[in-house]
Amino acid sequence: MFEKKVEDVSSGGIAETIVGSSVKLKGTLKSDGDITVDGSVNGEIKTKGTVNIGPNANIIANIKAKNITVSGTVQGNISADERLNISETGRVYGDISANIISISPGALFTGKSNMAEQIQEPEIGLTVEEGEMIEEEVKEETK
Amino acid sequence: MYYYIINPAAGGGKINKVQENLKERLKVLGIAGEFAKSTGPGDVAKLTNLAINKGFKTIVAVGGDGTINEAINAISKKNVVLGIVPMGNTNELAKLLGIDGWQNACNILAARKVEEIDLGKINDQYFITSASIGFDNVIFGLEKYAKSSFPANTLYNFKIANAARTFKPMDLNIEFAENFKVSTTCCNFSIANCTFTDYLPQKSRPQDDLFDAIILNNLSFRDLVSYGKGKLDIRKRPGSFSVFHTKKVTITSKESLPVSADGQIVAQTPVTIEISDRKLKVIVSRRRHF
């Protein structure tokens, strides 16, 4: 009843570059602004802005952008400087990397994932303070 | 001193009713000059060259988009300033420059704010606003019927509906200078040097050395009619259009198709459309749309 919505990472408004559903594009699509794809792209997509891949889009390309949302099909590696969202209709066949990765239930992802900035793993075992406390407790028992 | 080239046929002879008032107004503003009348197609370019040879540095085209486009093509090769007094059925160029009506145009000419703007180039033809292939050209052909109010607009609406019914989508291959190619079946392809409508997602400015390339999908009959009437907000149809930014495109099609520039048919496909190295100096209003 209540569908979880994928967080929209678009910058709002209409994208600067739009590949409509009737278009088949071959080559490198480069932009400084946002890119929306509803058609087909075979090649490469690069932008300093946001890339939105629509539900009917079919991409055979590597994608590099600041933020990326995939609701269509992508065959290629995806690299987002900040956030990557794969929505419930998204299908990704390739490796993905981003600071934040969100994959909705129903999405399909085949490949390796990499968080560019790894979160520091907590140290295994006790903290120094806790360790000291235990040590004191043990000393008291032996007295 | 200004050299005025008047097209007496523009706007169904509109100029003939206001000619004396126009001259009087220009005199009052201190910008009266030499006047010449064109007599047919190609004459505006000849008169422009004549004026340049006489040493005039400002040439004012009095007419519609066709008249102005002819003047642009003669002027763009020389270091001369263009002024505009809109007097045609279609005055998109004047609108872009913020010029509305001949009285307003006289004041703008007197204020003489000159801007340098990009010129588009198709083969050896120059243009300011846009170039189109497809349904836009059908609309240009029907603009003489365009009226804003009922019942005068009925004939135009009927003709647009009829054109939309018989219009066949085009298969285009478009090669962009920015290292990508596009193939599409669409109803319209336009190259815009500036934003001149509020229903297309354009961002281009005539001073940014870039065009917007806009592809409209094969629209439904109903949407095509709305588009023809200028009432379809394409932005509300996600996926139904494409927008790219480019300096140069080469368009090929299965069948040879007419290509318009500034509302005039100037070429046939295959065609290359590019930003020209030359700029045009033009007198603009402070309320211009760029």
Short mmCIF file of C-alpha atoms in Angstrom, two decimals:
data_model
loop_
_atom_site.label_atom_id
_atom_site.label_comp_id
_atom_site.label_asym_id
_atom_site.label_seq_id
_atom_site.Cartn_x
_atom_site.Cartn_y
_atom_site.Cartn_z
CA MET A 1 0.00 0.00 0.00
CA PHE A 2 2.76 2.41 0.91
CA GLU A 3 5.57 2.25 -1.60
CA LYS A 4 8.94 3.35 -0.42
CA LYS A 5 10.08 6.18 -2.63
CA VAL A 6 13.65 6.36 -3.82
CA GLU A 7 15.17 9.61 -2.73
CA ASP A 8 15.25 12.00 -5.67
CA VAL A 9 18.74 13.30 -6.23
CA SER A 10 17.90 15.53 -9.19
CA SER A 11 18.61 19.21 -8.83
CA GLY A 12 15.00 20.04 -9.72
CA GLY A 13 13.52 21.50 -12.92
CA ILE A 14 14.20 20.29 -16.44
CA ALA A 15 17.58 18.74 -17.21
CA GLU A 16 19.90 20.62 -19.55
CA THR A 17 20.39 17.60 -21.78
CA ILE A 18 17.50 15.24 -22.50
CA VAL A 19 17.59 12.07 -24.55
CA GLY A 20 13.93 11.49 -25.44
CA SER A 21 12.29 8.12 -25.90
CA SER A 22 12.47 8.31 -29.73
CA VAL A 23 16.21 8.83 -29.74
CA LYS A 24 19.04 6.33 -30.19
CA LEU A 25 22.35 7.97 -29.34
CA LYS A 26 25.82 6.62 -30.10
CA GLY A 27 28.96 8.22 -28.73
CA THR A 28 30.03 10.23 -25.71
CA LEU A 29 27.42 12.40 -24.06
CA LYS A 30 29.24 15.01 -21.96
CA SER A 31 27.68 17.86 -20.03
CA ASP A 32 28.29 20.21 -17.12
CA GLY A 33 24.58 20.11 -16.25
CA ASP A 34 21.96 17.49 -15.52
CA ILE A 35 21.19 14.74 -18.05
CA THR A 36 17.92 12.80 -18.38
CA VAL A 37 17.76 9.70 -20.55
CA ASP A 38 14.46 8.16 -21.68
CA GLY A 39 15.80 6.67 -24.92
CA SER A 40 18.86 4.58 -25.83
CA VAL A 41 22.51 5.45 -25.35
CA ASN A 42 25.42 3.37 -26.58
CA GLY A 43 28.79 4.80 -25.56
CA GLU A 44 29.53 6.90 -22.49
CA ILE A 45 27.74 9.41 -20.26
CA LYS A 46 29.71 11.97 -18.24
CA THR A 47 28.56 15.01 -16.31
CA LYS A 48 29.40 17.14 -13.29
CA GLY A 49 25.67 17.18 -12.53
CA THR A 50 22.97 14.57 -12.08
CA VAL A 51 22.03 11.71 -14.41
CA ASN A 52 18.48 10.35 -14.36
CA ILE A 53 17.88 7.14 -16.30
CA GLY A 54 14.12 6.82 -16.98
CA PRO A 55 12.15 3.55 -16.68
CA ASN A 56 12.11 2.92 -20.45
CA ALA A 57 15.72 3.89 -21.07
CA ASN A 58 18.21 1.34 -22.36
CA ILE A 59 21.84 2.20 -21.75
CA ILE A 60 24.96 0.37 -22.91
CA ALA A 61 27.50 2.75 -21.49
CA ASN A 62 29.67 3.63 -18.53
CA ILE A 63 28.14 6.46 -16.52
CA LYS A 64 30.06 8.97 -14.41
CA ALA A 65 28.29 11.80 -12.62
CA LYS A 66 27.84 13.54 -9.27
CA ASN A 67 24.50 11.87 -8.54
CA ILE A 68 22.81 9.09 -10.51
CA THR A 69 19.31 7.59 -10.40
CA VAL A 70 18.63 4.45 -12.43
CA SER A 71 15.04 3.46 -13.16
CA GLY A 72 15.77 1.82 -16.52
CA THR A 73 18.35 -0.67 -17.80
CA VAL A 74 22.08 0.00 -17.69
CA GLN A 75 24.76 -2.32 -19.04
CA GLY A 76 28.01 -0.73 -17.95
CA ASN A 77 29.88 0.56 -14.93
CA ILE A 78 28.36 3.35 -12.88
CA SER A 79 30.40 5.78 -10.82
CA ALA A 80 28.73 8.52 -8.76
CA ASP A 81 30.80 11.07 -6.84
CA GLU A 82 28.06 11.33 -4.24
CA ARG A 83 24.91 9.21 -4.47
CA LEU A 84 23.61 6.33 -6.59
CA ASN A 85 19.98 5.24 -6.43
CA ILE A 86 18.69 2.16 -8.22
CA SER A 87 14.91 2.31 -8.10
CA GLU A 88 12.52 -0.65 -8.07
CA THR A 89 12.36 -0.65 -11.91
CA GLY A 90 16.12 -0.24 -12.31
CA ARG A 91 18.35 -2.97 -13.77
CA VAL A 92 22.10 -2.60 -13.57
CA TYR A 93 24.54 -5.07 -15.15
CA GLY A 94 27.95 -3.74 -14.18
CA ASP A 95 30.07 -2.48 -11.29
CA ILE A 96 28.88 0.44 -9.21
CA SER A 97 30.68 2.88 -6.96
CA ALA A 98 29.45 5.85 -4.94
CA ASN A 99 29.68 7.43 -1.50
CA ILE A 100 26.08 6.50 -0.83
CA ILE A 101 24.37 3.59 -2.57
CA SER A 102 20.64 2.91 -2.35
CA ILE A 103 19.02 -0.11 -4.01
CA SER A 104 15.24 -0.38 -3.80
CA PRO A 105 13.39 -3.70 -3.35
CA GLY A 106 12.62 -5.11 -6.80
CA ALA A 107 15.69 -3.59 -8.42
CA LEU A 108 18.13 -5.86 -10.22
CA PHE A 109 21.88 -5.44 -9.75
CA THR A 110 24.59 -7.77 -11.06
CA GLY A 111 28.15 -6.67 -10.41
CA LYS A 112 30.54 -5.44 -7.74
CA SER A 113 29.76 -2.52 -5.51
CA ASN A 114 32.27 -0.17 -3.98
CA MET A 115 31.74 2.65 -1.52
CA ALA A 116 34.33 5.18 -2.53
CA GLU A 117 34.78 6.60 0.96
CA GLN A 118 34.78 3.56 3.25
CA ILE A 119 33.17 4.03 6.62
CA GLN A 120 35.80 3.23 9.32
CA GLU A 121 35.12 -0.18 10.71
CA PRO A 122 34.88 -0.34 14.52
CA GLU A 123 37.87 -2.00 16.28
CA ILE A 124 37.24 -5.57 17.39
CA GLY A 125 37.35 -6.08 21.15
CA LEU A 126 37.01 -3.74 24.09
CA THR A 127 37.67 -0.08 24.19
CA VAL A 128 40.57 1.07 26.32
CA GLU A 129 38.27 2.47 29.01
CA GLU A 130 36.19 -0.69 29.24
CA GLY A 131 39.36 -2.80 29.30
CA GLU A 132 40.73 -0.80 32.20
CA MET A 133 37.51 -1.28 34.15
CA ILE A 134 37.59 -5.06 33.69
CA GLU A 135 41.22 -5.20 34.71
CA GLU A 136 40.39 -3.35 37.94
CA GLU A 137 37.50 -5.73 38.63
CA VAL A 138 39.80 -8.77 38.19
CA LYS A 139 42.36 -7.27 40.58
CA GLU A 140 39.70 -6.77 43.24
CA GLU A 141 38.61 -10.44 42.99
CA THR A 142 42.17 -11.72 43.48
CA LYS A 143 42.71 -9.67 46.66
CA MET B 1 23.11 58.46 -40.88
CA TYR B 2 20.63 55.57 -41.10
CA TYR B 3 19.61 53.84 -44.32
CA TYR B 4 16.02 52.51 -44.22
CA ILE B 5 15.03 49.64 -46.49
CA ILE B 6 11.26 49.32 -46.69
CA ASN B 7 9.50 46.22 -47.98
CA PRO B 8 6.15 47.64 -49.17
CA ALA B 9 4.64 44.13 -49.45
CA ALA B 10 5.43 43.13 -45.85
CA GLY B 11 2.48 42.51 -43.56
CA GLY B 12 0.01 42.82 -46.43
CA GLY B 13 1.12 46.39 -47.22
CA LYS B 14 0.87 47.58 -43.61
CA ILE B 15 3.75 50.00 -44.12
CA ASN B 16 1.84 52.03 -46.72
CA LYS B 17 -0.66 53.13 -44.07
CA VAL B 18 1.96 54.31 -41.58
CA GLN B 19 4.84 55.35 -43.83
CA GLU B 20 4.38 59.10 -43.44
CA ASN B 21 3.89 58.82 -39.67
CA LEU B 22 7.00 56.64 -39.45
CA LYS B 23 9.13 59.14 -41.37
CA GLU B 24 7.79 62.00 -39.25
CA ARG B 25 8.54 60.12 -36.04
CA LEU B 26 12.11 59.34 -37.18
CA LYS B 27 12.59 63.01 -38.05
CA VAL B 28 11.39 64.12 -34.61
CA LEU B 29 13.82 61.68 -32.99
CA GLY B 30 16.66 63.02 -35.13
CA ILE B 31 17.35 59.74 -36.91
CA ALA B 32 15.81 60.39 -40.30
CA GLY B 33 17.99 59.13 -43.14
CA GLU B 34 17.79 57.81 -46.65
CA PHE B 35 14.85 55.61 -47.63
CA ALA B 36 14.67 52.88 -50.26
CA LYS B 37 11.90 50.47 -51.23
CA SER B 38 12.40 46.87 -52.24
CA THR B 39 10.53 45.63 -55.27
CA GLY B 40 10.82 41.84 -54.93
CA PRO B 41 12.73 38.88 -53.50
CA GLY B 42 16.49 39.48 -53.41
CA ASP B 43 16.06 43.24 -53.63
CA VAL B 44 16.65 43.85 -49.89
CA ALA B 45 20.11 42.27 -50.20
CA LYS B 46 20.91 44.42 -53.26
CA LEU B 47 19.79 47.61 -51.49
CA THR B 48 21.78 46.63 -48.40
CA ASN B 49 24.94 46.24 -50.47
CA LEU B 50 24.21 49.53 -52.22
CA ALA B 51 23.90 51.28 -48.84
CA ILE B 52 27.14 49.74 -47.58
CA ASN B 53 28.94 50.88 -50.73
CA LYS B 54 27.57 54.37 -50.12
CA GLY B 55 29.20 54.30 -46.70
CA PHE B 56 26.14 53.83 -44.43
CA LYS B 57 27.07 52.18 -41.14
CA THR B 58 23.51 51.56 -39.89
CA ILE B 59 20.92 49.82 -42.04
CA VAL B 60 17.34 49.53 -40.84
CA ALA B 61 15.10 46.83 -42.28
CA VAL B 62 11.42 47.79 -42.28
CA GLY B 63 9.39 44.61 -42.74
CA GLY B 64 8.86 41.10 -41.40
CA ASP B 65 11.20 38.20 -40.71
CA GLY B 66 11.75 37.58 -44.43
CA THR B 67 12.90 41.15 -45.05
CA ILE B 68 15.16 41.13 -42.02
CA ASN B 69 16.65 37.74 -42.85
CA GLU B 70 17.55 39.03 -46.32
CA ALA B 71 19.23 42.08 -44.78
CA ILE B 72 21.10 39.92 -42.25
CA ASN B 73 22.55 37.81 -45.03
CA ALA B 74 23.93 40.90 -46.79
CA ILE B 75 25.05 42.70 -43.61
CA SER B 76 26.67 39.72 -41.89
CA LYS B 77 29.56 39.87 -44.31
CA LYS B 78 30.30 43.52 -43.45
CA ASN B 79 30.96 45.61 -40.33
CA VAL B 80 27.56 47.30 -40.27
CA VAL B 81 24.87 47.67 -37.59
CA LEU B 82 21.33 46.38 -38.26
CA GLY B 83 18.19 48.11 -36.99
CA ILE B 84 14.67 46.70 -37.23
CA VAL B 85 11.21 48.19 -37.64
CA PRO B 86 8.80 45.22 -37.48
CA MET B 87 6.09 45.42 -40.09
CA GLY B 88 5.49 41.82 -41.20
CA ASN B 89 3.04 38.99 -40.61
CA THR B 90 5.73 37.26 -38.54
CA ASN B 91 8.11 39.36 -36.45
CA GLU B 92 9.91 36.75 -34.35
CA LEU B 93 13.30 38.39 -34.84
CA ALA B 94 11.98 41.72 -33.59
CA LYS B 95 10.32 40.02 -30.61
CA LEU B 96 13.61 38.37 -29.68
CA LEU B 97 15.29 41.77 -29.68
CA GLY B 98 12.47 43.23 -27.57
CA ILE B 99 11.06 45.36 -30.39
CA ASP B 100 7.27 45.53 -30.41
CA GLY B 101 5.52 47.78 -32.93
CA TRP B 102 6.92 50.50 -35.18
CA GLN B 103 6.56 53.39 -32.67
CA ASN B 104 8.52 51.39 -30.08
CA ALA B 105 11.05 50.50 -32.79
CA CYS B 106 11.67 54.20 -33.53
CA ASN B 107 12.48 54.89 -29.86
CA ILE B 108 14.81 51.86 -29.75
CA LEU B 109 16.61 53.03 -32.89
CA ALA B 110 17.08 56.46 -31.31
CA ALA B 111 18.40 54.95 -28.04
CA ARG B 112 20.82 52.88 -30.17
CA LYS B 113 21.82 50.12 -27.79
CA VAL B 114 23.99 47.82 -29.92
CA GLU B 115 24.62 44.17 -29.04
CA GLU B 116 26.73 41.63 -30.86
CA ILE B 117 24.89 38.34 -31.31
CA ASP B 118 25.65 34.87 -32.66
CA LEU B 119 24.64 33.98 -36.18
CA GLY B 120 23.61 30.53 -37.26
CA LYS B 121 24.77 29.34 -40.66
CA ILE B 122 23.20 26.86 -43.08
CA ASN B 123 25.45 26.42 -46.10
CA ASP B 124 25.97 30.13 -46.99
CA GLN B 125 22.73 31.34 -45.39
CA TYR B 126 22.76 33.12 -42.02
CA PHE B 127 19.99 33.20 -39.42
CA ILE B 128 19.38 34.60 -35.94
CA THR B 129 16.55 32.74 -34.23
CA SER B 130 16.12 29.15 -35.37
CA ALA B 131 16.28 26.57 -38.11
CA SER B 132 13.72 23.76 -38.46
CA ILE B 133 12.95 20.55 -40.27
CA GLY B 134 9.47 19.02 -40.04
CA PHE B 135 6.14 20.24 -38.71
CA ASP B 136 7.46 23.75 -37.93
CA ASN B 137 7.75 24.30 -41.67
CA VAL B 138 4.10 23.31 -42.13
CA ILE B 139 3.20 25.90 -39.48
CA PHE B 140 5.29 28.62 -41.20
CA GLY B 141 3.41 27.91 -44.42
CA LEU B 142 0.08 28.51 -42.68
CA GLU B 143 1.01 31.58 -40.66
CA LYS B 144 -0.71 33.93 -43.09
CA TYR B 145 -3.97 32.42 -41.80
CA ALA B 146 -3.00 32.81 -38.15
CA LYS B 147 -5.37 35.05 -36.22
CA SER B 148 -5.67 35.25 -32.49
CA SER B 149 -9.41 35.69 -32.07
CA PHE B 150 -12.55 33.74 -32.91
CA PRO B 151 -13.99 33.37 -35.58
CA ALA B 152 -11.00 34.55 -37.67
CA ASN B 153 -8.81 31.77 -36.23
CA THR B 154 -11.21 29.01 -37.37
CA LEU B 155 -9.64 28.66 -40.82
CA TYR B 156 -6.15 28.44 -39.32
CA ASN B 157 -7.25 25.81 -36.81
CA PHE B 158 -8.88 23.80 -39.59
CA LYS B 159 -5.74 23.97 -41.74
CA ILE B 160 -3.48 22.99 -38.81
CA ALA B 161 -5.74 20.00 -38.03
CA ASN B 162 -5.70 18.95 -41.67
CA ALA B 163 -1.90 19.26 -41.83
CA ALA B 164 -1.50 17.27 -38.60
CA ARG B 165 -3.70 14.49 -39.98
CA THR B 166 -1.61 14.05 -43.12
CA PHE B 167 1.81 14.73 -41.59
CA LYS B 168 4.26 11.82 -41.78
CA PRO B 169 7.01 11.46 -39.16
CA MET B 170 10.59 11.77 -40.40
CA ASP B 171 13.56 9.45 -40.00
CA LEU B 172 16.58 11.62 -39.25
CA ASN B 173 20.23 10.92 -38.59
CA ILE B 174 21.90 13.78 -36.78
CA GLU B 175 25.63 13.99 -36.25
CA PHE B 176 26.73 16.38 -33.52
CA ALA B 177 30.17 18.04 -33.49
CA GLU B 178 30.43 16.99 -29.83
CA ASN B 179 31.27 13.37 -30.76
CA PHE B 180 27.88 11.70 -30.76
CA LYS B 181 25.27 10.69 -33.31
CA VAL B 182 21.54 10.43 -32.94
CA SER B 183 18.99 8.53 -35.00
CA THR B 184 15.31 9.24 -34.46
CA THR B 185 11.82 9.08 -35.89
CA CYS B 186 10.31 12.44 -35.03
CA CYS B 187 7.84 15.11 -36.11
CA ASN B 188 10.17 18.05 -35.74
CA PHE B 189 13.82 18.96 -35.36
CA SER B 190 14.79 22.51 -34.56
CA ILE B 191 18.01 24.33 -33.90
CA ALA B 192 17.51 27.38 -31.69
CA ASN B 193 20.01 30.18 -31.26
CA CYS B 194 17.87 31.70 -28.53
CA THR B 195 14.81 31.17 -26.38
CA PHE B 196 11.82 32.41 -28.32
CA THR B 197 8.95 30.34 -26.99
CA ASP B 198 7.87 29.49 -23.48
CA TYR B 199 6.65 25.99 -24.30
CA LEU B 200 10.00 24.45 -25.26
CA PRO B 201 12.74 23.72 -22.74
CA GLN B 202 15.29 26.04 -24.30
CA LYS B 203 18.21 27.63 -22.54
CA SER B 204 20.26 28.90 -25.44
CA ARG B 205 21.19 32.58 -25.60
CA PRO B 206 22.32 34.27 -28.82
CA GLN B 207 25.62 35.21 -27.17
CA ASP B 208 26.75 31.80 -25.84
CA ASP B 209 28.19 30.29 -29.04
CA LEU B 210 25.81 27.36 -28.68
CA PHE B 211 22.56 26.14 -30.18
CA ASP B 212 19.81 24.16 -28.50
CA ALA B 213 18.94 21.17 -30.68
CA ILE B 214 15.37 20.07 -29.95
CA ILE B 215 13.79 16.87 -31.23
CA LEU B 216 10.06 16.33 -30.86
CA ASN B 217 8.95 12.69 -30.88
CA ASN B 218 6.25 11.52 -33.20
CA LEU B 219 3.40 13.28 -31.37
CA SER B 220 -0.21 12.13 -31.41
CA PHE B 221 -2.65 13.93 -33.74
CA ARG B 222 -4.11 15.82 -30.80
CA ASP B 223 -0.71 16.94 -29.49
CA LEU B 224 0.46 17.91 -32.97
CA VAL B 225 -2.60 20.15 -33.42
CA SER B 226 -1.94 21.73 -30.00
CA TYR B 227 1.70 22.24 -30.98
CA GLY B 228 0.59 23.88 -34.24
CA LYS B 229 -1.56 26.28 -32.25
CA GLY B 230 1.33 27.00 -29.88
CA LYS B 231 -0.62 25.57 -26.98
CA LEU B 232 1.29 22.37 -26.21
CA ASP B 233 3.56 22.67 -23.19
CA ILE B 234 6.17 20.13 -24.24
CA ARG B 235 7.80 20.33 -20.81
CA LYS B 236 4.78 18.50 -19.39
CA ARG B 237 5.40 15.54 -21.72
CA PRO B 238 8.53 13.90 -20.25
CA GLY B 239 10.24 11.61 -22.73
CA SER B 240 8.50 13.19 -25.72
CA PHE B 241 11.35 15.51 -26.57
CA SER B 242 15.14 15.64 -26.59
CA VAL B 243 17.42 18.59 -25.97
CA PHE B 244 21.13 18.79 -26.78
CA HIS B 245 23.60 21.66 -26.87
CA THR B 246 25.83 21.96 -29.87
CA LYS B 247 27.97 24.15 -32.08
CA LYS B 248 27.39 22.19 -35.25
CA VAL B 249 25.10 19.44 -36.56
CA THR B 250 24.84 17.56 -39.84
CA ILE B 251 21.39 16.19 -40.65
CA THR B 252 20.63 13.49 -43.17
CA SER B 253 17.26 11.92 -43.99
CA LYS B 254 15.91 9.17 -46.20
CA GLU B 255 13.94 11.68 -48.26
CA SER B 256 15.14 15.19 -48.97
CA LEU B 257 13.32 17.54 -46.58
CA PRO B 258 12.98 21.34 -46.57
CA VAL B 259 15.01 23.28 -43.99
CA SER B 260 13.85 26.68 -42.76
CA ALA B 261 15.82 29.44 -41.09
CA ASP B 262 14.16 32.45 -39.45
CA GLY B 263 10.87 31.18 -40.88
CA GLN B 264 12.05 31.00 -44.52
CA ILE B 265 12.80 27.80 -46.46
CA VAL B 266 16.50 28.10 -47.30
CA ALA B 267 17.81 24.58 -47.98
CA GLN B 268 17.06 20.86 -48.29
CA THR B 269 18.53 17.95 -46.35
CA PRO B 270 21.31 16.77 -46.16
CA VAL B 271 22.44 19.93 -44.44
CA THR B 272 24.99 21.24 -41.94
CA ILE B 273 23.93 23.88 -39.43
CA GLU B 274 26.61 25.63 -37.40
CA ILE B 275 27.42 28.68 -35.30
CA SER B 276 29.12 31.13 -37.60
CA ASP B 277 32.45 32.77 -36.79
CA ARG B 278 30.80 36.06 -37.74
CA LYS B 279 28.67 38.01 -35.25
CA LEU B 280 25.91 40.46 -36.07
CA LYS B 281 25.78 43.95 -34.56
CA VAL B 282 22.14 44.78 -33.98
CA ILE B 283 20.18 47.56 -32.24
CA VAL B 284 18.18 46.02 -29.40
CA SER B 285 15.67 47.03 -26.77
CA ARG B 286 16.55 46.99 -23.09
CA ARG B 287 13.62 44.53 -22.83
CA ARG B 288 15.22 42.01 -25.18
CA HIS B 289 14.80 38.30 -24.46
CA PHE B 290 18.44 37.46 -23.77
#
